[in-house]
mmCIF file of C-alpha atoms and ligand atoms in Angstrom:
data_model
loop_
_atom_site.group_PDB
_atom_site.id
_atom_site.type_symbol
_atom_site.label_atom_id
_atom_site.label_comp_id
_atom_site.label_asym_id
_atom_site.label_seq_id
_atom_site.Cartn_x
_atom_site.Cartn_y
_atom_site.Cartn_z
ATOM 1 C CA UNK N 1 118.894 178.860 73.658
ATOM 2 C CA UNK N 2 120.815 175.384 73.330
ATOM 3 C CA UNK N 3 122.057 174.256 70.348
ATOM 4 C CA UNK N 4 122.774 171.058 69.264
ATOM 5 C CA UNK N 5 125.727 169.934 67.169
ATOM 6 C CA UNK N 6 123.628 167.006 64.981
ATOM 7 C CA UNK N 7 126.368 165.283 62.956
ATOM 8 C CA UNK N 8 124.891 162.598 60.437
ATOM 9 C CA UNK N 9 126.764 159.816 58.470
ATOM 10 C CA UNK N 10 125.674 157.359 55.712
ATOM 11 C CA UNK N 11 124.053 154.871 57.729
ATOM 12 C CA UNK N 12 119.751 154.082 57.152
ATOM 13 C CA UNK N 13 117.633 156.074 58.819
ATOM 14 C CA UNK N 14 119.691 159.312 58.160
ATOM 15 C CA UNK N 15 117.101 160.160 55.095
ATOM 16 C CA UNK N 16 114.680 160.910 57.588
ATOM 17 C CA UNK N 17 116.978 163.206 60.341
ATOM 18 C CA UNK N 18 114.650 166.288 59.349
ATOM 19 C CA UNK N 19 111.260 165.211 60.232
ATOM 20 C CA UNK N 20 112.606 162.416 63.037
ATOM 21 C CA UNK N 21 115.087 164.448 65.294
ATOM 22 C CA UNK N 22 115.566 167.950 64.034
ATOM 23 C CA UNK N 23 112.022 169.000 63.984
ATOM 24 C CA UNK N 24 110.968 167.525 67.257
ATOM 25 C CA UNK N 25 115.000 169.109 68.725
ATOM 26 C CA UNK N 26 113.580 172.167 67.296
ATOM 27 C CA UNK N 27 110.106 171.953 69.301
ATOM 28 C CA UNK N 28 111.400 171.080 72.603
ATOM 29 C CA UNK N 29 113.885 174.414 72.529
ATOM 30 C CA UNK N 30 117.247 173.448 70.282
ATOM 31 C CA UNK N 31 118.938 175.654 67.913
ATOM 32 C CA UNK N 32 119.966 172.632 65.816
ATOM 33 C CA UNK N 33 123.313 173.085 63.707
ATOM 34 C CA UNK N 34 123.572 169.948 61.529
ATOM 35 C CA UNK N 35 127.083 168.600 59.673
ATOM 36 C CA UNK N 36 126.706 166.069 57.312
ATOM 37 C CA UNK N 37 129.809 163.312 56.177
ATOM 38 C CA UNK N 38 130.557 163.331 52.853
ATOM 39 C CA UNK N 39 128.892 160.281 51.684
ATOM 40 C CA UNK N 40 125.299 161.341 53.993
ATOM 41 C CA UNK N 41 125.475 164.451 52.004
ATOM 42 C CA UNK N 42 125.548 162.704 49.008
ATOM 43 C CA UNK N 43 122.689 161.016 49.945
ATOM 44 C CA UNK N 44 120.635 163.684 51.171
ATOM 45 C CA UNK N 45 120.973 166.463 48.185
ATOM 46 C CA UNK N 46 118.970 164.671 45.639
ATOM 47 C CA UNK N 47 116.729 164.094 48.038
ATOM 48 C CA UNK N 48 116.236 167.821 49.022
ATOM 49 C CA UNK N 49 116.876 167.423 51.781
ATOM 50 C CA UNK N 50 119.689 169.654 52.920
ATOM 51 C CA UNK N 51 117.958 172.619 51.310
ATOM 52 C CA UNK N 52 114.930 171.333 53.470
ATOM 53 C CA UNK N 53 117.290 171.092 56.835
ATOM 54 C CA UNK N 54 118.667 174.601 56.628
ATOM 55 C CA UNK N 55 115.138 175.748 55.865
ATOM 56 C CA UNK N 56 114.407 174.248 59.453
ATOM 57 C CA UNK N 57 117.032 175.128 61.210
ATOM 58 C CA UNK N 58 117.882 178.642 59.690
ATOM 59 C CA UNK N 59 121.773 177.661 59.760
ATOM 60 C CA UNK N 60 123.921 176.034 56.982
ATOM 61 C CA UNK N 61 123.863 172.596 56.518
ATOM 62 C CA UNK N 62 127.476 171.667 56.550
ATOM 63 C CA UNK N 63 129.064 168.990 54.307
ATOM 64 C CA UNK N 64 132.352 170.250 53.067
ATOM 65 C CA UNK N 65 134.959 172.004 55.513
ATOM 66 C CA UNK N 66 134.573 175.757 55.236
ATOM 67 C CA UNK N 67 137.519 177.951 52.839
ATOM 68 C CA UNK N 68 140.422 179.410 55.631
ATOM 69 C CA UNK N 69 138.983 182.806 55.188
ATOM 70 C CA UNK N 70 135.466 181.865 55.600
ATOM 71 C CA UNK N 71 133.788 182.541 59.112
ATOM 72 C CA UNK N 72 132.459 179.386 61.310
ATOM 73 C CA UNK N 73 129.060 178.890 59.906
ATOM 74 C CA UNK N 74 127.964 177.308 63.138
ATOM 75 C CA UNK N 75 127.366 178.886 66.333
ATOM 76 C CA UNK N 76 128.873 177.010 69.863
ATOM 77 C CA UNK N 77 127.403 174.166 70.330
ATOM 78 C CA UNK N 78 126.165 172.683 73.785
ATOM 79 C CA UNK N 79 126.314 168.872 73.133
ATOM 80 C CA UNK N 80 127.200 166.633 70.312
ATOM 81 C CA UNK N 81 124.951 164.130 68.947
ATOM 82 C CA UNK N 82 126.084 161.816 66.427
ATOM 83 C CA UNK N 83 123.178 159.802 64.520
ATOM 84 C CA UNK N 84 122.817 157.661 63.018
ATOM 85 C CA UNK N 85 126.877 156.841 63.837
ATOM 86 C CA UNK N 86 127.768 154.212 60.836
ATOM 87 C CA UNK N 87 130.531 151.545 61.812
ATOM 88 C CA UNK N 88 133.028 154.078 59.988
ATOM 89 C CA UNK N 89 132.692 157.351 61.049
ATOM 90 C CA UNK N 90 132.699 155.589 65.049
ATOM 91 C CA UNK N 91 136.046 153.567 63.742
ATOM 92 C CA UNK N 92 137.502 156.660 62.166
ATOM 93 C CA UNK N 93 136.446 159.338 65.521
ATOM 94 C CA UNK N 94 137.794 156.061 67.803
ATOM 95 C CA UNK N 95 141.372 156.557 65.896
ATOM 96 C CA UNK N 96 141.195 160.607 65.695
ATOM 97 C CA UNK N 97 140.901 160.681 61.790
ATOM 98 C CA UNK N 98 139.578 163.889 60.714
ATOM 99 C CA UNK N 99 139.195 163.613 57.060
ATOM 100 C CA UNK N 100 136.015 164.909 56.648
ATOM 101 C CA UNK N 101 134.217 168.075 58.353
ATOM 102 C CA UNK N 102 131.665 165.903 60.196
ATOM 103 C CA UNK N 103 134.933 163.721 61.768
ATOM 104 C CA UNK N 104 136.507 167.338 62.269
ATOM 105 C CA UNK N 105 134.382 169.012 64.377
ATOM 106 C CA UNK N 106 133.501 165.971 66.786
ATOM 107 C CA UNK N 107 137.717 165.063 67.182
ATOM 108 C CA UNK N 108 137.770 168.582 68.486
ATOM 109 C CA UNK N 109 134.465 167.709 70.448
ATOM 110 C CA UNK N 110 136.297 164.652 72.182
ATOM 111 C CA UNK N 111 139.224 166.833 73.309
ATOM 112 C CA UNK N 112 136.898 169.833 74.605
ATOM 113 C CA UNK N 113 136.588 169.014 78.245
ATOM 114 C CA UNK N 114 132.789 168.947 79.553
ATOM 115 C CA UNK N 115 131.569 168.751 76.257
ATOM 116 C CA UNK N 116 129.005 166.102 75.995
ATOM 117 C CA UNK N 117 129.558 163.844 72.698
ATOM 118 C CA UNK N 118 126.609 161.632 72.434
ATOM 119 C CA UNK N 119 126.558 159.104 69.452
ATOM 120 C CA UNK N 120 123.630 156.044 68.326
ATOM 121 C CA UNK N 121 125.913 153.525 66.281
ATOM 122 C CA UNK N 122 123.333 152.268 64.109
ATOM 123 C CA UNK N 123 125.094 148.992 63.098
ATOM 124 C CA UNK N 124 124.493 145.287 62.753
ATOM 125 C CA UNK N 125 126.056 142.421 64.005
ATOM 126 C CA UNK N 126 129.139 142.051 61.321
ATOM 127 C CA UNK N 127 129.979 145.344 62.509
ATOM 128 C CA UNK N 128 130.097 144.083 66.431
ATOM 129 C CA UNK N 129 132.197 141.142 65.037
ATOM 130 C CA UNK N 130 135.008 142.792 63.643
ATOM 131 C CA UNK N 131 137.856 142.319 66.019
ATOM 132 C CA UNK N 132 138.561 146.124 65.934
ATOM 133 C CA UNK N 133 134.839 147.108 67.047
ATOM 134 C CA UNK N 134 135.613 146.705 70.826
ATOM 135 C CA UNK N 135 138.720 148.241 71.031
ATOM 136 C CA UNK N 136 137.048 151.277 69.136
ATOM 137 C CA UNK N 137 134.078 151.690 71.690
ATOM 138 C CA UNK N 138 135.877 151.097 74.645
ATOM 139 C CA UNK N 139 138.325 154.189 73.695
ATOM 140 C CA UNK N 140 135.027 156.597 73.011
ATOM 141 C CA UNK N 141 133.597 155.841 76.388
ATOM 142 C CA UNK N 142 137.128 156.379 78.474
ATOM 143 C CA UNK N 143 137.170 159.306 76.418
ATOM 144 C CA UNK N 144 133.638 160.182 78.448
ATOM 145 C CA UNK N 145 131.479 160.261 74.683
ATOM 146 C CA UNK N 146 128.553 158.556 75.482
ATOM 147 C CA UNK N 147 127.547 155.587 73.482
ATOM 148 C CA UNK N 148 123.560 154.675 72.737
ATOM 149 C CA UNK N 149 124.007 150.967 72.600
ATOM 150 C CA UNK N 150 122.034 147.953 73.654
ATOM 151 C CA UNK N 151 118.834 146.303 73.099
ATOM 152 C CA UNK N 152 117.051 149.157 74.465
ATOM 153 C CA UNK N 153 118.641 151.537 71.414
ATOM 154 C CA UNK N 154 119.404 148.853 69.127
ATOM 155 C CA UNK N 155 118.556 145.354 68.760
ATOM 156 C CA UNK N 156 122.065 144.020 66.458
ATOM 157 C CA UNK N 157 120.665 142.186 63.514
ATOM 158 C CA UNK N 158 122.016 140.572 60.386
ATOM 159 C CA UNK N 159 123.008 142.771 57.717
ATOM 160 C CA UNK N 160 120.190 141.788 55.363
ATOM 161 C CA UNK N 161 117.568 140.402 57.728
ATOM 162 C CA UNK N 162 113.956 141.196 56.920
ATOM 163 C CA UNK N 163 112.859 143.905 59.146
ATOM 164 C CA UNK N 164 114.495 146.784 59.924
ATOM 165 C CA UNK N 165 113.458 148.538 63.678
ATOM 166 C CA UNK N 166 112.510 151.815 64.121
ATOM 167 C CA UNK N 167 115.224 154.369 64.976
ATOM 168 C CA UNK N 168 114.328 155.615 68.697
ATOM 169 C CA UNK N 169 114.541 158.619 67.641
ATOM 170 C CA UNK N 170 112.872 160.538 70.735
ATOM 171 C CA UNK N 171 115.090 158.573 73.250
ATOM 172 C CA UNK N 172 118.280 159.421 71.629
ATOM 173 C CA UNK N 173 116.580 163.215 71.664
ATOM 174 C CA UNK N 174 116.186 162.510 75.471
ATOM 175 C CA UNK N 175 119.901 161.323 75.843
ATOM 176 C CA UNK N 176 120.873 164.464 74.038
ATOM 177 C CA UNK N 177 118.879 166.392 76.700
ATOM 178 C CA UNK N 178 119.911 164.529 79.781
ATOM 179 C CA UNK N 179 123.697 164.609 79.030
ATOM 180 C CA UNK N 180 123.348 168.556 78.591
ATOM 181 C CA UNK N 181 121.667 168.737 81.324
ATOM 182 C CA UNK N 182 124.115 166.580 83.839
ATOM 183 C CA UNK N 183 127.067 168.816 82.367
ATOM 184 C CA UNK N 184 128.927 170.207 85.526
HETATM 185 C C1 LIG D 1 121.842 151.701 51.501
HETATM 186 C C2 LIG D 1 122.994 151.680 52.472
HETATM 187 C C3 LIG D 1 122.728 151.596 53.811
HETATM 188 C C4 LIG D 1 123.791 151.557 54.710
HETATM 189 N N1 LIG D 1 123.491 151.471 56.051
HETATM 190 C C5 LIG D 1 124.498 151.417 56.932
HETATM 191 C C6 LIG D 1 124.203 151.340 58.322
HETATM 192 O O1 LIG D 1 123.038 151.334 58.749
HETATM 193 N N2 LIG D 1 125.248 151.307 59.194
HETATM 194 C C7 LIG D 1 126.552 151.339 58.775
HETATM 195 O O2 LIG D 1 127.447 151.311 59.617
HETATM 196 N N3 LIG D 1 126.858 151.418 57.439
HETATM 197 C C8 LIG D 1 125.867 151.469 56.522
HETATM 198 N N4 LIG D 1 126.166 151.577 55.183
HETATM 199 C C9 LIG D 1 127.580 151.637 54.766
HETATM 200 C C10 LIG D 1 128.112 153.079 54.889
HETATM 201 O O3 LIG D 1 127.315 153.956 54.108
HETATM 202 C C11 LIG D 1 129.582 153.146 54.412
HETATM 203 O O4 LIG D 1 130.401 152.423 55.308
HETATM 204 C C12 LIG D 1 130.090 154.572 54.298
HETATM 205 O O5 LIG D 1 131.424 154.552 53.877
HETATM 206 C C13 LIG D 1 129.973 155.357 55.577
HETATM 207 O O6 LIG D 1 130.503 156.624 55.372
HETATM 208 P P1 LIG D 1 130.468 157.751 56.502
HETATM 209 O O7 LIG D 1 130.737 157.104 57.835
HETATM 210 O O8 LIG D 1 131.578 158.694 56.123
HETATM 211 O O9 LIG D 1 129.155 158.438 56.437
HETATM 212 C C14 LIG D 1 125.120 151.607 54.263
HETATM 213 C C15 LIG D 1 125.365 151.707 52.884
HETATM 214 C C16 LIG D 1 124.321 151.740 51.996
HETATM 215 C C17 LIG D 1 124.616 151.839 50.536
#
């Protein structure tokens, strides 16, 4: 069975990971082994929602880094997927900060060779404009992690503009798949 590293930061959309991406992962095959950042897991525990994920998935929902004499908690993973990616955690992976489990375990990702790192940046336009944002990407994709960007993922919008799109959630599922797949 595959299983998929599903890494979620504090961006919108990541209150509905369960029901949008790891219960349809789980139907098409995936063992899915989810790390939270700090901040997403904030979000998500009132909610009930990590009791909820590791309900799903039958594996620990991870949020804090594990104690040195605890065990991994999550088995090897097959590919990465990173959504939704907020403008920090992609600036922080971009720069190799690990100061968080989440940022830990896809820094080691990035320096895993054939390891397919796929990440949805689910950003707005400010976020584009910052001079740092380019710089940022274009180390991530020389670094072979595939990046979900473009109208087709996401169409950039204001940061308070009216209407929010939908999350494509089953096409960044299908990215997931097809970089697994095309791994040598
Ligand atoms: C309600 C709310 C929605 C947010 N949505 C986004 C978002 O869609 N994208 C983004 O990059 N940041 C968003 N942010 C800002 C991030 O949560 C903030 O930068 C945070 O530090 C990210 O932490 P993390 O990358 O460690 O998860 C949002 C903040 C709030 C309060």
């Amino acid at each position: 069975m595959r299983t998929l590293g599903l890494i979620g930061s504090a961006a919108g959309g990541v209150e509905r990971i369960r029901p949008a991406l790891i219960e349809p992962a789980i139907a098409r095959g995936w063992r899915v082994a989810v790390t939270l950042t700090p901040t997403a897991g904030g979000w998500l525990r009132p909610l009930g929602e990590i009791e909820r994920i590791e309900q799903v998935t039958d594996l620990p929902c991870r949020v804090e880094p594990r104690q040195p004499t605890d065990a991994r908690p999550h088995p090897p993973i097959d590919c990465y997927l990173v959504c939704p990616a907020s403008a920090n955690t992609v600036a922080k992976l971009a720069l190799g900060l690990a100061d968080n489990q989440a940022l830990t375990t896809l820094g080691e990702a990035i320096g895993t060779p054939e390891m397919p790192v796929v990440v949805f940046p689910k950003i707005n336009v400010t976020h584009v404009r910052h001079p740092a944002w380019r710089s940022h990407t274009e180390t991530l994709a020389t670094a072979g992690v595939q990046l979900l960007t473009g109208d087709d993922y996401w169409p950039l919008q204001g940061p308070r503009s009216g209407q929010t799109p939908e999350i494509p959630w089953s096409k960044i599922l299908e990215a997931a798949e097809a970089a697994t797949t095309q791994r040598p």
